XYZ file of C-alpha atoms in Angstrom:
399
model
C 9.238 -30.173 15.300
C 11.916 -28.273 13.404
C 14.553 -30.404 12.139
C 17.499 -30.235 14.261
C 15.942 -28.002 16.744
C 15.031 -30.850 19.152
C 16.987 -31.080 22.570
C 19.098 -27.791 21.610
C 19.304 -24.602 23.142
C 16.743 -21.665 22.531
C 19.550 -19.867 20.121
C 19.979 -23.062 17.800
C 18.027 -22.889 14.401
C 17.100 -25.360 11.974
C 19.175 -24.988 8.701
C 16.384 -25.473 6.262
C 12.987 -27.244 6.949
C 10.590 -28.915 9.083
C 9.344 -31.409 6.830
C 5.437 -31.990 6.976
C 4.173 -34.403 9.445
C 3.375 -36.831 6.658
C 7.028 -37.324 6.319
C 7.833 -37.841 9.953
C 7.800 -41.594 9.655
C 10.638 -41.430 7.272
C 12.883 -39.402 9.207
C 14.430 -42.218 11.159
C 16.094 -43.484 7.909
C 19.314 -41.403 8.169
C 16.761 -38.517 6.780
C 15.923 -35.014 7.169
C 16.428 -34.410 11.148
C 20.129 -35.651 10.681
C 20.530 -33.888 7.545
C 19.472 -30.698 8.885
C 21.621 -30.770 12.127
C 23.091 -27.418 12.247
C 25.975 -28.914 14.521
C 27.162 -30.799 11.440
C 27.340 -27.950 8.981
C 30.332 -25.814 8.119
C 30.754 -23.051 5.564
C 32.472 -24.592 2.230
C 36.078 -23.102 1.381
C 37.220 -21.672 -1.535
C 33.687 -20.272 -2.761
C 34.003 -16.622 -2.103
C 32.983 -14.525 -4.877
C 30.899 -11.706 -6.173
C 27.539 -12.191 -7.857
C 27.975 -9.224 -10.152
C 31.279 -10.600 -11.330
C 29.828 -11.708 -14.695
C 27.973 -14.718 -16.272
C 28.594 -18.212 -15.116
C 28.952 -21.023 -17.765
C 25.638 -22.177 -19.483
C 25.446 -25.454 -17.633
C 26.632 -26.662 -14.427
C 26.240 -30.017 -12.422
C 26.346 -30.002 -8.708
C 26.143 -33.106 -6.476
C 26.119 -36.869 -7.129
C 22.864 -37.896 -5.641
C 20.298 -40.140 -7.175
C 17.403 -37.648 -7.318
C 17.816 -35.772 -10.735
C 16.950 -31.865 -10.377
C 17.213 -29.095 -12.933
C 17.621 -25.351 -11.838
C 16.644 -22.577 -14.501
C 18.512 -19.249 -13.762
C 19.188 -16.125 -15.606
C 22.944 -16.482 -15.277
C 24.255 -14.655 -18.042
C 21.147 -11.981 -18.263
C 22.031 -8.414 -18.097
C 21.112 -6.061 -15.189
C 19.148 -6.988 -12.077
C 17.859 -10.138 -13.523
C 21.420 -11.703 -14.154
C 22.686 -10.386 -10.751
C 19.919 -12.269 -9.142
C 20.110 -15.309 -11.079
C 23.890 -15.372 -9.938
C 22.986 -14.958 -6.273
C 20.382 -17.806 -6.701
C 23.202 -19.922 -7.965
C 25.521 -19.151 -4.926
C 22.717 -20.288 -2.810
C 22.027 -23.285 -4.481
C 25.562 -24.123 -4.089
C 25.491 -23.359 -0.409
C 22.205 -25.497 -0.077
C 24.123 -28.373 -1.886
C 27.014 -28.310 0.401
C 24.856 -28.241 3.635
C 22.291 -31.042 2.391
C 22.120 -31.823 -0.936
C 25.477 -33.052 -2.622
C 24.664 -36.851 -1.440
C 20.968 -36.584 -2.495
C 20.554 -34.565 -5.512
C 22.259 -34.480 -9.004
C 21.542 -30.501 -9.588
C 22.026 -29.363 -13.096
C 21.703 -25.589 -13.659
C 20.810 -24.262 -16.900
C 21.314 -20.740 -18.034
C 18.122 -19.211 -19.489
C 19.710 -16.113 -20.411
C 16.973 -14.021 -18.898
C 14.946 -15.113 -22.186
C 11.317 -16.604 -21.515
C 11.242 -18.630 -24.885
C 14.778 -20.134 -23.787
C 13.422 -20.746 -20.305
C 10.318 -22.396 -21.564
C 12.376 -24.640 -24.113
C 14.847 -25.724 -21.090
C 11.944 -26.348 -18.694
C 10.176 -28.734 -21.492
C 13.657 -30.567 -21.859
C 13.958 -30.943 -18.177
C 10.406 -32.039 -17.689
C 10.507 -34.615 -20.529
C 14.012 -36.308 -19.736
C 13.738 -37.513 -16.206
C 14.173 -34.544 -13.672
C 12.297 -35.325 -10.565
C 11.798 -31.529 -9.869
C 12.391 -28.212 -11.920
C 13.335 -25.504 -9.743
C 12.778 -22.006 -11.505
C 12.225 -20.349 -13.927
C 12.534 -16.831 -13.043
C 10.834 -15.473 -16.221
C 7.227 -14.935 -15.560
C 5.826 -15.744 -19.017
C 7.829 -18.927 -19.037
C 6.105 -20.114 -15.899
C 2.734 -19.266 -16.998
C 3.588 -21.176 -20.364
C 4.668 -24.233 -18.181
C 1.520 -24.152 -16.049
C -0.600 -24.688 -19.328
C 1.141 -27.857 -20.142
C -0.926 -31.002 -19.617
C 0.414 -34.332 -18.306
C -0.055 -36.316 -15.246
C 3.176 -37.485 -14.896
C 4.913 -34.192 -15.235
C 7.242 -33.397 -12.353
C 6.751 -30.792 -10.046
C 8.074 -27.292 -11.003
C 9.015 -24.738 -7.984
C 8.735 -21.474 -9.968
C 10.902 -18.635 -8.829
C 9.214 -16.130 -11.104
C 7.797 -12.790 -9.670
C 4.032 -12.150 -9.584
C 3.392 -15.726 -10.731
C -0.060 -16.856 -9.447
C 0.719 -20.755 -9.867
C -0.836 -23.590 -11.439
C -1.696 -27.225 -11.045
C 1.895 -28.715 -10.283
C 3.614 -25.384 -11.037
C 4.167 -23.858 -7.647
C 4.638 -20.153 -7.035
C 7.474 -19.867 -4.511
C 7.695 -16.107 -4.178
C 5.512 -13.998 -1.923
C 2.320 -12.848 -3.979
C 0.193 -9.882 -3.749
C -2.712 -12.204 -2.924
C -0.838 -13.554 -0.035
C 0.507 -10.390 1.344
C -2.905 -8.784 1.321
C -4.596 -11.976 3.045
C -1.893 -11.946 5.739
C -2.096 -8.066 6.102
C -5.840 -8.318 6.555
C -5.481 -11.352 8.999
C -2.971 -9.039 11.091
C -5.706 -6.591 11.768
C -8.654 -9.116 12.230
C -6.525 -10.547 14.663
C -6.624 -7.410 16.538
C -10.383 -7.173 16.375
C -11.072 -5.260 13.113
C -14.378 -6.932 11.636
C -15.461 -5.281 8.472
C -13.020 -4.924 5.438
C -13.382 -3.371 2.029
C -10.985 -4.493 -0.870
C -9.818 -1.940 -3.460
C -7.952 -4.231 -6.232
C -6.481 -3.245 -9.462
C -8.336 -4.572 -12.459
C -6.371 -7.487 -13.919
C -5.766 -11.331 -14.124
C -4.882 -11.504 -10.419
C -7.733 -9.595 -8.883
C -9.986 -12.654 -8.272
C -7.199 -14.552 -6.669
C -6.568 -11.421 -4.250
C -10.312 -11.203 -3.541
C -10.582 -15.035 -2.672
C -7.379 -15.083 -0.626
C -8.486 -12.109 1.442
C -12.043 -13.380 1.939
C -10.845 -16.910 3.105
C -8.214 -15.207 5.390
C -10.719 -12.939 7.236
C -13.352 -15.970 7.583
C -10.871 -17.802 9.680
C -10.808 -14.714 12.168
C -14.482 -14.156 11.949
C -14.152 -11.087 9.943
C -15.791 -10.387 6.586
C -15.056 -8.932 3.421
C -18.067 -6.498 2.947
C -17.211 -5.550 -0.530
C -14.610 -5.712 -3.478
C -14.388 -2.888 -5.812
C -12.055 -3.046 -8.836
C -10.636 -0.132 -9.845
C -9.077 1.441 -13.139
C -5.691 3.186 -13.060
C -7.051 5.438 -15.639
C -8.815 7.341 -13.020
C -6.545 7.079 -10.263
C -9.177 4.870 -8.555
C -11.474 8.052 -7.568
C -14.294 6.486 -9.042
C -13.666 3.048 -7.041
C -13.399 5.263 -3.719
C -16.774 7.179 -4.353
C -18.229 3.536 -5.118
C -17.008 2.296 -1.916
C -18.576 4.986 0.219
C -21.885 4.264 -1.499
C -21.753 0.201 -0.972
C -20.515 0.127 2.397
C -20.977 2.067 5.890
C -18.235 2.444 8.120
C -15.481 -0.210 7.390
C -12.765 -1.033 9.965
C -10.500 -1.287 7.287
C -9.635 -0.892 3.335
C -7.308 -3.083 1.652
C -5.607 -1.504 -1.259
C -3.987 -4.257 -3.697
C -2.583 -2.214 -6.485
C -1.031 -4.778 -9.038
C 1.446 -3.381 -11.121
C 0.893 0.404 -10.741
C 1.502 2.678 -7.968
C -0.769 2.903 -5.069
C -0.361 6.403 -4.609
C -3.463 7.913 -6.705
C -5.758 5.683 -4.983
C -4.372 6.499 -1.534
C -5.082 10.206 -2.634
C -8.601 9.513 -3.395
C -8.968 7.781 0.172
C -7.306 10.680 1.928
C -9.719 13.120 0.446
C -12.206 11.126 2.396
C -10.540 11.195 5.409
C -8.951 7.586 5.124
C -6.776 6.181 7.096
C -8.509 7.755 10.184
C -9.198 6.816 13.813
C -12.074 4.488 12.758
C -10.552 3.180 9.369
C -7.183 1.614 8.828
C -5.589 0.882 5.637
C -3.663 -2.243 4.637
C -1.274 -2.405 1.670
C 0.657 -5.201 -0.108
C 4.083 -6.256 -0.668
C 3.617 -4.640 -4.156
C 3.532 -1.141 -2.718
C 7.261 -1.629 -1.917
C 8.220 -1.706 -5.201
C 7.612 2.151 -5.417
C 9.345 4.919 -3.879
C 8.148 5.492 -0.105
C 5.392 7.871 -0.175
C 4.097 10.069 2.362
C 0.610 8.781 1.536
C 1.820 5.568 2.777
C 1.967 6.742 6.162
C 0.242 4.728 8.701
C -0.872 1.861 6.410
C -0.156 -1.792 7.511
C 1.840 -4.348 5.356
C 2.492 -8.013 5.701
C 5.724 -8.819 3.772
C 9.017 -10.738 4.331
C 11.839 -8.936 5.548
C 14.401 -8.679 2.892
C 17.092 -7.901 5.446
C 16.447 -11.191 7.484
C 17.231 -14.242 5.784
C 17.354 -16.367 8.851
C 19.813 -19.357 9.588
C 21.794 -19.063 6.452
C 22.700 -15.358 6.474
C 26.093 -15.323 8.256
C 27.325 -18.470 6.536
C 26.374 -17.136 2.935
C 28.286 -13.778 3.766
C 31.647 -15.682 4.997
C 31.283 -18.107 2.100
C 30.657 -15.402 -0.773
C 31.691 -12.139 0.680
C 28.367 -10.320 0.043
C 25.018 -10.360 2.079
C 22.118 -12.798 1.559
C 19.061 -11.333 0.260
C 15.352 -12.442 -0.117
C 16.237 -13.990 -3.764
C 19.411 -16.074 -1.958
C 16.677 -17.279 0.736
C 14.168 -18.404 -1.992
C 16.928 -20.337 -3.858
C 18.470 -21.805 -0.885
C 15.030 -22.949 0.353
C 13.934 -24.691 -2.836
C 17.190 -26.691 -3.195
C 16.930 -27.444 0.678
C 13.380 -28.558 0.299
C 14.206 -30.756 -2.743
C 17.028 -32.379 -0.820
C 14.848 -32.907 2.574
C 12.016 -34.671 0.429
C 14.558 -36.881 -1.578
C 16.051 -37.912 1.873
C 12.656 -38.481 3.685
C 10.829 -40.515 0.910
C 13.218 -41.001 -2.010
C 13.631 -39.832 -5.379
C 10.104 -40.918 -6.374
C 8.486 -39.047 -3.374
C 7.641 -35.655 -4.809
C 3.838 -36.205 -4.925
C 1.052 -33.644 -4.459
C 0.433 -35.332 -1.244
C 4.036 -34.442 -0.066
C 4.246 -31.031 -1.669
C 0.721 -29.849 -0.732
C 0.751 -30.905 3.057
C -1.093 -28.465 4.902
C 1.318 -28.329 7.802
C 3.864 -26.843 5.275
C 7.429 -26.351 5.563
C 9.957 -24.039 7.306
C 12.720 -22.520 5.561
C 14.788 -19.465 6.011
C 12.195 -17.347 4.371
C 9.843 -18.504 7.304
C 6.607 -20.876 7.557
C 4.957 -21.531 3.885
C 2.987 -24.126 2.186
C 1.642 -24.915 -1.334
C -1.777 -25.052 -2.284
C -3.324 -27.297 -5.024
C -3.858 -24.530 -7.237
C -0.129 -23.813 -7.212
C -0.197 -20.661 -5.166
C 1.650 -20.432 -1.671
C 0.697 -19.153 1.635
C 3.237 -17.613 3.871
C 3.700 -16.431 7.558
C 5.368 -13.126 7.679
C 6.126 -10.153 9.741
C 3.439 -7.518 10.055
C 4.745 -3.869 9.673
C 3.127 -0.603 10.005
C 4.723 2.567 8.014
C 5.961 5.103 10.514
C 7.857 8.224 9.443
C 8.467 6.499 5.700
C 9.755 3.214 7.239
C 8.486 -0.169 7.788
C 8.048 -0.524 11.853
C 7.326 -4.141 12.809
C 4.061 -4.477 15.112
C 4.065 -8.385 15.008
C 6.573 -10.867 14.296
C 4.387 -13.125 12.201
C 1.079 -13.058 10.629
C -0.587 -15.410 8.041
C -3.620 -15.535 5.979
C -4.205 -19.320 6.729
């Protein structure tokens, strides 16, 4: 049951999360269902501002609750990183007003966009009593934290892009592996049975392969072959190799990693793919590049960056600018932390709770954390038509 939804009209939404069923027995103690009741929430006053207005102070403390939480954001970083960090701070403030102020003491530290500083702050938070660490956004810092040992280390909800996750260090942002798996599932659900994966060589290639294969197995489909490719030849060799290894696949998945998918799409087009019998599935990483005519007709599962669910209107009212997916991620992690603190107390952040297979529902949709630190998400399913994403299904997932 979504918190706050029971007994309300169809347009009523839950502000943050339907906590996993293992927590449901705790919700009667003035807990999650009551705290997340949207009828009790109003926009905080006097906080309007602009995320691009400039650096925030280095350390801020929000809330007075008993659950000590640290959030690491690049508040004074230059460019997009700093702008996103300040947006995430505003999201954290809104989540604290909505649910967290009486449950959490949230200390927000400025990483300055520096990975070494982020790692130092994370280690300090881990070793000085924080029950949860939210962040950092710096990839190398998140990767470093994942290498640290210690069975009593608090969970880390990392906000770094393209982070694969690690034991106890959870990847919050949508990963290419999850996007590829959900996209494959979207076609498998429509009857496609035989898939090929063309994946850019690199450290994430095996993770993408495992997630896609597992996703397809759920729908009775198969990953017939995985062909790693190198950006050096534009993927032409991999496309030729694919043709010799598998006959008549229903779909080809292209996971491009850091590079542009256009060269390998050109190689596929030279073979008549996509066509009437063979579809192409892309990933969220495609969308980091300008829309290319070669993308036409491909399917992609990804978050809708324009849709931040129930918080969008109140966020705009409060801060005078629109919420984006970075806002949604930050809001969800603060709300999740507060929700668990409410349901099971400051010492309730166990692997069993965080990795419950029922997952959580937030403003970014339904998601869950895996034991390896990766996340799985349900998200809209699109086809690229006339250079734009056209939704073909409200939701697809690889789990």
